[in-house]
PDB file of C-alpha atoms in Angstrom:
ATOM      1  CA  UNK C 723    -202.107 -23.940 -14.642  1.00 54.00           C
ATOM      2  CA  UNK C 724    -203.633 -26.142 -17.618  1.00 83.00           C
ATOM      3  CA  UNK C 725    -203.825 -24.762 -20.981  1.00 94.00           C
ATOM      4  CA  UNK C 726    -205.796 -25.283 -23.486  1.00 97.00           C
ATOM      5  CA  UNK C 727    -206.613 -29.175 -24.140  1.00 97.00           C
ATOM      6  CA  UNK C 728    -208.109 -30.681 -27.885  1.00 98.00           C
ATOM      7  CA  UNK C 729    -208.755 -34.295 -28.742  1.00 97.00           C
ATOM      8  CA  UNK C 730    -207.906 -36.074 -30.653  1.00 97.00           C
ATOM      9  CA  UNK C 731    -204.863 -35.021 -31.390  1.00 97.00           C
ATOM     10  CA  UNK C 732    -204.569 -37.066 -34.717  1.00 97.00           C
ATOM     11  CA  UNK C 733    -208.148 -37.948 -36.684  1.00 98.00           C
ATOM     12  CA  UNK C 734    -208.105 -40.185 -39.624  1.00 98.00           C
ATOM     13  CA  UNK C 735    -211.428 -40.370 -41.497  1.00 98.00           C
ATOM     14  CA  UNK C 736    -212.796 -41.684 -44.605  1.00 97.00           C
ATOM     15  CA  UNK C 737    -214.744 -38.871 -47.064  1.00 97.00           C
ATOM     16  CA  UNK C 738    -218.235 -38.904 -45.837  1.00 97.00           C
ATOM     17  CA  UNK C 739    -217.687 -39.633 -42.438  1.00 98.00           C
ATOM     18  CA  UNK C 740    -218.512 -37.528 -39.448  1.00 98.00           C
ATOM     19  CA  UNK C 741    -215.802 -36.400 -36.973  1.00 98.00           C
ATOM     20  CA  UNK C 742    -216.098 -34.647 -33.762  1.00 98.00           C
ATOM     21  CA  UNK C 743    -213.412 -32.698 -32.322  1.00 98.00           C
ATOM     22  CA  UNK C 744    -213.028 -31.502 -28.482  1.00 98.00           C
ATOM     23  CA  UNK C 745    -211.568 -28.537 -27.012  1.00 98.00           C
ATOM     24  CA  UNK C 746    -211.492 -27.996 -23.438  1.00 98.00           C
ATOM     25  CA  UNK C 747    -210.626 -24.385 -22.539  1.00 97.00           C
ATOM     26  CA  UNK C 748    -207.765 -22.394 -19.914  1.00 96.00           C
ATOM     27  CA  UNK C 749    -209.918 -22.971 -16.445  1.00 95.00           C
ATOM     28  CA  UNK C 750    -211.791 -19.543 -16.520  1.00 93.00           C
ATOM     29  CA  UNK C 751    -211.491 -18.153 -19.766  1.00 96.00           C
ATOM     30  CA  UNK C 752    -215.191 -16.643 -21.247  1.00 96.00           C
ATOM     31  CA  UNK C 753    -214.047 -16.828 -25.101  1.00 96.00           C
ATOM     32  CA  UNK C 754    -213.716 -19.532 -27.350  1.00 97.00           C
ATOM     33  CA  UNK C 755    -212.663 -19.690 -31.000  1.00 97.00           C
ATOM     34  CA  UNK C 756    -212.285 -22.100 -33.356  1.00 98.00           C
ATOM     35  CA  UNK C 757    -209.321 -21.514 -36.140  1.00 98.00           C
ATOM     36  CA  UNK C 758    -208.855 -23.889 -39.270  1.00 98.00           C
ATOM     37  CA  UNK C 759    -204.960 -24.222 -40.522  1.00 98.00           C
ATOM     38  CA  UNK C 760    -204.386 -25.912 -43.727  1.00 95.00           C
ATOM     39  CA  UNK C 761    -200.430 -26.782 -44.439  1.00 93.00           C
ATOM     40  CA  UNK C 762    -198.387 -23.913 -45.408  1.00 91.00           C
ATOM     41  CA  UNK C 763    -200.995 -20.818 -44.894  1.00 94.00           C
ATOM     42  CA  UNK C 764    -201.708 -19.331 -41.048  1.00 96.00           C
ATOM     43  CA  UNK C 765    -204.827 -20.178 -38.843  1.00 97.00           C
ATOM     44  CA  UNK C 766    -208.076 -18.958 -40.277  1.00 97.00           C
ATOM     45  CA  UNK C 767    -210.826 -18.233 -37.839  1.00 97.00           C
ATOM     46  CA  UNK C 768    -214.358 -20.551 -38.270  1.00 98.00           C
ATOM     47  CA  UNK C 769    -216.350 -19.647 -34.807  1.00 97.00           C
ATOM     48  CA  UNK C 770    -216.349 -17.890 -31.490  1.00 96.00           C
ATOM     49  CA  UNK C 771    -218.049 -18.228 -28.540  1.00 97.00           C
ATOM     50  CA  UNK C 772    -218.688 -15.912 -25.613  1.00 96.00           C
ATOM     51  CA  UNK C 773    -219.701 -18.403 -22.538  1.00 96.00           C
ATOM     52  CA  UNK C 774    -222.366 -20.551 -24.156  1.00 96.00           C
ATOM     53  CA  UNK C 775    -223.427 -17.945 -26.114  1.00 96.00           C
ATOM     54  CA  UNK C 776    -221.815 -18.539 -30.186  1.00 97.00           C
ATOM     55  CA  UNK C 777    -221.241 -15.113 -31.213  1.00 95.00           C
ATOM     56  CA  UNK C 778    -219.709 -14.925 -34.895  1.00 95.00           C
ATOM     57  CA  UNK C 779    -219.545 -18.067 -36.924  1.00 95.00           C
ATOM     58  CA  UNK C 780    -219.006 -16.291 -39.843  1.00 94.00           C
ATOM     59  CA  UNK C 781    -215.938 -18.489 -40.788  1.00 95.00           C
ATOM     60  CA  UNK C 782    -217.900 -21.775 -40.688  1.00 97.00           C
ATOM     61  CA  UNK C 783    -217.156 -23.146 -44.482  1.00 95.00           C
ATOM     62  CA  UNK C 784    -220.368 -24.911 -44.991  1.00 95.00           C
ATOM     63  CA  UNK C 785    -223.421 -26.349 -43.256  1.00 96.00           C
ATOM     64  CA  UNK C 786    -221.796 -29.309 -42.924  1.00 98.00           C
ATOM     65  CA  UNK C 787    -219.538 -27.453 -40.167  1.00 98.00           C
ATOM     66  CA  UNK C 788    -221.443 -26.830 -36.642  1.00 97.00           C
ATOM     67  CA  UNK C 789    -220.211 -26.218 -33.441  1.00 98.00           C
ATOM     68  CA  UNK C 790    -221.316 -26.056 -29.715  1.00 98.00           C
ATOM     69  CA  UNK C 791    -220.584 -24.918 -26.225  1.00 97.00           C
ATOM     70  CA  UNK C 792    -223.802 -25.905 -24.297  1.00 96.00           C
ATOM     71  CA  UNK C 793    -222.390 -25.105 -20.260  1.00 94.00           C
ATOM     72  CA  UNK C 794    -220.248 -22.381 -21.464  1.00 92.00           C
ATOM     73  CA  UNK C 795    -216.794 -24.444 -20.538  1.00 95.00           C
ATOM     74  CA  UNK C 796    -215.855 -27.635 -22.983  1.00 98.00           C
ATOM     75  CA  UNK C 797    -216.568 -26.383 -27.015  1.00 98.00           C
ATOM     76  CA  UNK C 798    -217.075 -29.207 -29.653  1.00 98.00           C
ATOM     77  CA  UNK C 799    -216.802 -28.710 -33.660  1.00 98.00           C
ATOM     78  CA  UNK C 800    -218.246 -31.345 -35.210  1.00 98.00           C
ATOM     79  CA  UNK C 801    -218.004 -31.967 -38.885  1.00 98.00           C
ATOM     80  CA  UNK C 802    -220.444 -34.282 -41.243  1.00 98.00           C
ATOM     81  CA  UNK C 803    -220.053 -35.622 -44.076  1.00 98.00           C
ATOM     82  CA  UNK C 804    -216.271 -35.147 -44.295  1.00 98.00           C
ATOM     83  CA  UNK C 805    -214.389 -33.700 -47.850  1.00 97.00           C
ATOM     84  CA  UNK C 806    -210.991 -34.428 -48.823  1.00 97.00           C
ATOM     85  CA  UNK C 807    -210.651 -30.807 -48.603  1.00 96.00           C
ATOM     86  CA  UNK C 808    -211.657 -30.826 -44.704  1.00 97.00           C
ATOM     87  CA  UNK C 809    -208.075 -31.877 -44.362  1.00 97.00           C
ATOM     88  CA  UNK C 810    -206.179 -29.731 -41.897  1.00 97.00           C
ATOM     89  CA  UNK C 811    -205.335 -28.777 -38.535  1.00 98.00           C
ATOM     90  CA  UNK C 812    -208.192 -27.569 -36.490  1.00 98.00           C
ATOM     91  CA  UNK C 813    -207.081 -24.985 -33.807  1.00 98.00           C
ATOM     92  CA  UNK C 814    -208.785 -23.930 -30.292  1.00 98.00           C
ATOM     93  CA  UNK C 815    -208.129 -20.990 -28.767  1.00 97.00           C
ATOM     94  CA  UNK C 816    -209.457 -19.413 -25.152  1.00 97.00           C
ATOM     95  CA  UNK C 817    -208.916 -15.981 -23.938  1.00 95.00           C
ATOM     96  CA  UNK C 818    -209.915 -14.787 -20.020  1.00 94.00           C
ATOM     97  CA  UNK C 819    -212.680 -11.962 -21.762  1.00 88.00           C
ATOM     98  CA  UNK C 820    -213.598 -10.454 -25.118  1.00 80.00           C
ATOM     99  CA  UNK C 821    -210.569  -8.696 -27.048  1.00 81.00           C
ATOM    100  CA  UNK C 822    -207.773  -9.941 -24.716  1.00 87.00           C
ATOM    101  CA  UNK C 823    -205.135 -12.399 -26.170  1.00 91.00           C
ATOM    102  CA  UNK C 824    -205.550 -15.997 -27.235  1.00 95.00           C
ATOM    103  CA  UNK C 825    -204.306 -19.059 -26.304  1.00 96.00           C
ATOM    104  CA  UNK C 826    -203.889 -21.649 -28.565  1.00 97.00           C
ATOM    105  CA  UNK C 827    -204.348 -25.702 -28.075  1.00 97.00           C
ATOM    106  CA  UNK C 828    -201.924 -28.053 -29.531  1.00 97.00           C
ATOM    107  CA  UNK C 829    -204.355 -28.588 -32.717  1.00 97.00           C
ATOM    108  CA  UNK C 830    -206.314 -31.775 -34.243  1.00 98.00           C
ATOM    109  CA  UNK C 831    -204.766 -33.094 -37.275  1.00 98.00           C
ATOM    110  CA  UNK C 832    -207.906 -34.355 -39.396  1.00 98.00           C
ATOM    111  CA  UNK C 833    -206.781 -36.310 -42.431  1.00 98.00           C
ATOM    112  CA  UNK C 834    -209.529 -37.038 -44.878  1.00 98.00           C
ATOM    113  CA  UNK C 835    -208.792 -39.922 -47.115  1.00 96.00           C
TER     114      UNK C 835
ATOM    115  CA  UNK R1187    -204.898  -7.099 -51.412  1.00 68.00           C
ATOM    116  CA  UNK R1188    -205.265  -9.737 -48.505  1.00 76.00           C
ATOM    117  CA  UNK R1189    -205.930  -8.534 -44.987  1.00 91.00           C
ATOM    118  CA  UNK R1190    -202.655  -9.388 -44.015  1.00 96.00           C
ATOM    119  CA  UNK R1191    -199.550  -9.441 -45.778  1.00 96.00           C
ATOM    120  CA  UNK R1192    -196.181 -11.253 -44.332  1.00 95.00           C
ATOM    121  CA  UNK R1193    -193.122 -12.338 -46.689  1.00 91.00           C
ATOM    122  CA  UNK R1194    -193.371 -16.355 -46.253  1.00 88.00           C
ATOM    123  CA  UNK R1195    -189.593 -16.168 -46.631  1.00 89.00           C
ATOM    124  CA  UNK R1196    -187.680 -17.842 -45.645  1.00 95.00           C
ATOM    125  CA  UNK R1197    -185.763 -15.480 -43.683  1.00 96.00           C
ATOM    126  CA  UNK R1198    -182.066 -16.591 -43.333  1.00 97.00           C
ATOM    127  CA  UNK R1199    -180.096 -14.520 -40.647  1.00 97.00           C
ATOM    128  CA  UNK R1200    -176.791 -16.018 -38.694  1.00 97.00           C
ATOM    129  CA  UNK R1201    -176.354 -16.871 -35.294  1.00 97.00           C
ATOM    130  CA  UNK R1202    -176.411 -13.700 -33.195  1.00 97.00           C
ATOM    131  CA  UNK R1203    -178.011 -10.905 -35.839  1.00 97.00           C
ATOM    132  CA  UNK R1204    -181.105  -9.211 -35.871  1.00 97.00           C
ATOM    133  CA  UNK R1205    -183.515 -10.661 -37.721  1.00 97.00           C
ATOM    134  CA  UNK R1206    -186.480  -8.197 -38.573  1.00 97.00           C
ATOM    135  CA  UNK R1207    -190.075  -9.979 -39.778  1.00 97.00           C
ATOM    136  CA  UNK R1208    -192.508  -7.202 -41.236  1.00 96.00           C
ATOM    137  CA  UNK R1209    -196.514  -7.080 -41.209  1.00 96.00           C
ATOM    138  CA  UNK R1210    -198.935  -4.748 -43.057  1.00 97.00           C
ATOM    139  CA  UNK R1211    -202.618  -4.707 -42.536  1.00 96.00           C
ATOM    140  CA  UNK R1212    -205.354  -3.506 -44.481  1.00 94.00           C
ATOM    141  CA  UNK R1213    -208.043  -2.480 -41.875  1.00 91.00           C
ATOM    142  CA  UNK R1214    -207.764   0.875 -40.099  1.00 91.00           C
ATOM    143  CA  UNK R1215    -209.905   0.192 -37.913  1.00 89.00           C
ATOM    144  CA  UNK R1216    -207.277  -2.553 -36.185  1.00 91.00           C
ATOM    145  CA  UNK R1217    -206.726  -2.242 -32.516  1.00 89.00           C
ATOM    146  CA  UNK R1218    -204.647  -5.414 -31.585  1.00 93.00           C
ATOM    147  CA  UNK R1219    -201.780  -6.626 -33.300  1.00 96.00           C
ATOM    148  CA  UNK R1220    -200.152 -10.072 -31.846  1.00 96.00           C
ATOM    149  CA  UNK R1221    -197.077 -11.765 -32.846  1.00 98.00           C
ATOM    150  CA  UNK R1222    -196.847 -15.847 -32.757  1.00 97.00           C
ATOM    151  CA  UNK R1223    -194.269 -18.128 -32.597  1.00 98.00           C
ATOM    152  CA  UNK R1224    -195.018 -21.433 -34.657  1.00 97.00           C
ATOM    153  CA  UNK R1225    -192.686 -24.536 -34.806  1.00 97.00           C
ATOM    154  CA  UNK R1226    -192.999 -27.156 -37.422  1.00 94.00           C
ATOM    155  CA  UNK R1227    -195.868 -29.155 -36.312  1.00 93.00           C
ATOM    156  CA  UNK R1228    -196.708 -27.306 -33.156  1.00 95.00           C
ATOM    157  CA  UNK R1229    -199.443 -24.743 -32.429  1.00 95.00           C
ATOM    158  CA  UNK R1230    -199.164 -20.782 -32.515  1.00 97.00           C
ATOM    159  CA  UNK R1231    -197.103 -19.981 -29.179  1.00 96.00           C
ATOM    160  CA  UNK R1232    -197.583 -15.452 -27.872  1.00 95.00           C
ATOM    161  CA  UNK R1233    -194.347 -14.126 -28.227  1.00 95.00           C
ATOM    162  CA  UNK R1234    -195.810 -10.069 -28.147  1.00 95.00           C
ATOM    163  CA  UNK R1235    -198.665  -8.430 -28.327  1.00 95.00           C
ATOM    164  CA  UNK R1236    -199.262  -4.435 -29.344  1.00 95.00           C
ATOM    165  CA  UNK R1237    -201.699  -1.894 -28.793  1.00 92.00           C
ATOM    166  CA  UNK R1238    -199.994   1.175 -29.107  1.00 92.00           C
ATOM    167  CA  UNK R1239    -197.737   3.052 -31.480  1.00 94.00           C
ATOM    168  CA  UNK R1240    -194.194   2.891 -31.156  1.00 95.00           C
ATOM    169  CA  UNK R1241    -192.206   0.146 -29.692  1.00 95.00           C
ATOM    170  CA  UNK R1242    -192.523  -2.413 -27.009  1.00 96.00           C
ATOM    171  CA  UNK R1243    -189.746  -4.368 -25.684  1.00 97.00           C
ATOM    172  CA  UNK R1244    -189.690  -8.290 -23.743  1.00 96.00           C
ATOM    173  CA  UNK R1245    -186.276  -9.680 -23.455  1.00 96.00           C
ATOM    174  CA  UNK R1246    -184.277  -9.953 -27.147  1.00 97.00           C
ATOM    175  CA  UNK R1247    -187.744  -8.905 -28.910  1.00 98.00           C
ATOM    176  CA  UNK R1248    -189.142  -5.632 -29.974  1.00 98.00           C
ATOM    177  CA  UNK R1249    -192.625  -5.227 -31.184  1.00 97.00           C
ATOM    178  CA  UNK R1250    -192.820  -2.087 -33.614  1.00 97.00           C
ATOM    179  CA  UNK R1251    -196.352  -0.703 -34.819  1.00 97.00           C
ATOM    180  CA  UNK R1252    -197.086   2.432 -37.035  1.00 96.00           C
ATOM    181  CA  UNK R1253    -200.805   2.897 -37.270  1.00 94.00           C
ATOM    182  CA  UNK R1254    -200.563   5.405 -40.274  1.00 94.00           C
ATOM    183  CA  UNK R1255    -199.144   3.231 -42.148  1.00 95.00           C
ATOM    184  CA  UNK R1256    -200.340   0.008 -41.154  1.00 95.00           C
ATOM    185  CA  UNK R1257    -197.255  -1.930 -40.099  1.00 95.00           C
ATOM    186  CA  UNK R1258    -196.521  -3.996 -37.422  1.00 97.00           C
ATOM    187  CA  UNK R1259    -192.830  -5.772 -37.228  1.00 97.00           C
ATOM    188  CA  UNK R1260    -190.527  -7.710 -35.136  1.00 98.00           C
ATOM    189  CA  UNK R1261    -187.365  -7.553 -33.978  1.00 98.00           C
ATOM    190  CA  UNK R1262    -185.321 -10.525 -32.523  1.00 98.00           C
ATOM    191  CA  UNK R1263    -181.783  -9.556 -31.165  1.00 98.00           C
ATOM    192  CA  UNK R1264    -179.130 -11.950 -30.852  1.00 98.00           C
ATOM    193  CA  UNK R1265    -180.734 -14.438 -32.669  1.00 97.00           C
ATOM    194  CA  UNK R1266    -180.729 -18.246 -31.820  1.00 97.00           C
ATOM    195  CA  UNK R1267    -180.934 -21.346 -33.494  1.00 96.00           C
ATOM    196  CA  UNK R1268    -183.611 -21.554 -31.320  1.00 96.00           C
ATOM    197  CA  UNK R1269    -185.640 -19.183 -32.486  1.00 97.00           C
ATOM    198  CA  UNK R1270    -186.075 -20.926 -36.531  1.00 97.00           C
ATOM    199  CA  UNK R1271    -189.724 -20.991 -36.454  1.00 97.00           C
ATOM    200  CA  UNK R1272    -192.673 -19.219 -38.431  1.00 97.00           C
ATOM    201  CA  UNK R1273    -193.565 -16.202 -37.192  1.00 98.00           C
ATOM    202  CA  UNK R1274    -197.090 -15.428 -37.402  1.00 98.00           C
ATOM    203  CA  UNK R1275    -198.538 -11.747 -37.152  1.00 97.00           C
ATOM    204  CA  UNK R1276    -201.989 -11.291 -36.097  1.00 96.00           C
ATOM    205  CA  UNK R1277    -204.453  -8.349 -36.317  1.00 95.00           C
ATOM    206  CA  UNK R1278    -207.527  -8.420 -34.232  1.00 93.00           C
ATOM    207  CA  UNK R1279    -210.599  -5.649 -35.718  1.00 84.00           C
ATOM    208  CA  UNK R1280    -212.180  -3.293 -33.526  1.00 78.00           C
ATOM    209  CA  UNK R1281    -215.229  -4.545 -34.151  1.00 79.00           C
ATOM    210  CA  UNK R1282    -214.393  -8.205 -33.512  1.00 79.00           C
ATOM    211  CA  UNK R1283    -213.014 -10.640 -31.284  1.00 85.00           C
ATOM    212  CA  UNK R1284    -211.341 -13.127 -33.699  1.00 92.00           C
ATOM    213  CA  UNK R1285    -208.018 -12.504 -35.236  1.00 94.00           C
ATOM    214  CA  UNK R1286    -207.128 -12.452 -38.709  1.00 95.00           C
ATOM    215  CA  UNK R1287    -203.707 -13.846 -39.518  1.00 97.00           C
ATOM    216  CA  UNK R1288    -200.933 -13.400 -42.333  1.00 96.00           C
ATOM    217  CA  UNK R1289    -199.399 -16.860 -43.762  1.00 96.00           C
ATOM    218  CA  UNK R1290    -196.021 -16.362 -41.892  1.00 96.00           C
ATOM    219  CA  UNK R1291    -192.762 -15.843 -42.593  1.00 97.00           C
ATOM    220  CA  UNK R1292    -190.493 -19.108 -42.171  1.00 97.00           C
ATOM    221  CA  UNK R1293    -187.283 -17.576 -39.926  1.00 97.00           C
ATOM    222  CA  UNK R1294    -184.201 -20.103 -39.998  1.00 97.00           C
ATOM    223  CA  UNK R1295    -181.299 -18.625 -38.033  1.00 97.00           C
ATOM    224  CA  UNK R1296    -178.092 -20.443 -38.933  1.00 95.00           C
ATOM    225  CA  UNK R1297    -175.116 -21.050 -37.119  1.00 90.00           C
TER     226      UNK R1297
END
């Protein structure tokens, strides 16, 4: 079956700009997260979602960082008011319940010039 | 002390060795450890997962955990060029969902 699906796949943006990014899940799977990767260092984890339900978004950055999942399938994080430092490769994961294993999307590179 | 520690490497083993990629972890209270295949540009691919002590076996890789003293590792037999990729390892809390990951350690296997 389908695996995980993001778009873009490559976003260029200017600092201040807002950017939304898609992630459309494994057919099925209850859990959502959202993982940050910045060049060299491994995935770090921003949000999670249980159906529509957003769980933990402890790893959100800032308030500039918000993200949704309003029918419990498709998730979108949307960033305002981009930073240079927003640079990196955002990451989508699904697993079929809580606590089972993830599987990762093929990642949004967001460049922030 | 971060919450999980991996040598970035890189790791440099020949053709057809074992190459052996350690993790240590700082929370006890850790109940899933994951190992993940990452190629240059491409996203974190499952290669094992562990719940138990002791080993698990899939193929030319051996997951190895040791609760007590909080180390996961990875064994790849007969290496392949193939296999030159970061390895990432992964701890999931008992009290959460998400995972926390190490930075990776860069495996090139040469020929």
């Amino acid at each position: 079956g389908a695996g995980v699906s993001q778009s873009p796949r490559y976003k260029v943006a200017k600092r201040g700009q807002d950017v939304a990014l898609r992630c459309d899940p494994i057919s099925g799977h209850v859990s959502l997260f959202w993982y940050q990767q910045a060049l060299g260092q491994g995935p770090e984890f921003l949000t999670y979602f249980q159906n529509e339900a957003q769980l933990d978004k402890s790893g959100l950055p800032s308030d500039r960082f918000f993200a949704e999942r309003p029918e419990g399938s498709v998730s979108t994080l949307k960033i305002q008011r981009t930073q240079q430092e927003d640079s990196a490769v955002y990451l989508c994961a699904s697993s079929l319940t809580d606590k089972e294993t993830q599987y990762f999307g093929p990642g949004t590179r967001l460049l922030v010039l | 002390q971060k919450e999980v520690e991996q040598n970035s490497g890189p790791l440099s083993v020949p053709e057809g060795a074992i190459a052996s990629l350690n993790c240590t972890y700082s929370d006890r209270g850790s109940q899933s450890f994951f190992w993940y295949r990452q190629y240059s540009g491409k996203s974190p691919e499952l290669i094992m997962f562990i719940y138990s002590n002791g080993d698990k076996e899939d193929g030319r890789f051996t997951a190895q955990l040791n609760k007590a003293s909080q180390y996961v590792s990875l064994l790849i037999r007969d290496s392949q060029p193939s296999d030159s990729a970061t390895y990432l390892c992964a701890v999931m809390p008992g009290t959460a969902s998400k995972l926390t990951f190490g930075t990776g350690t860069r495996l090139q296997v040469t020929l």
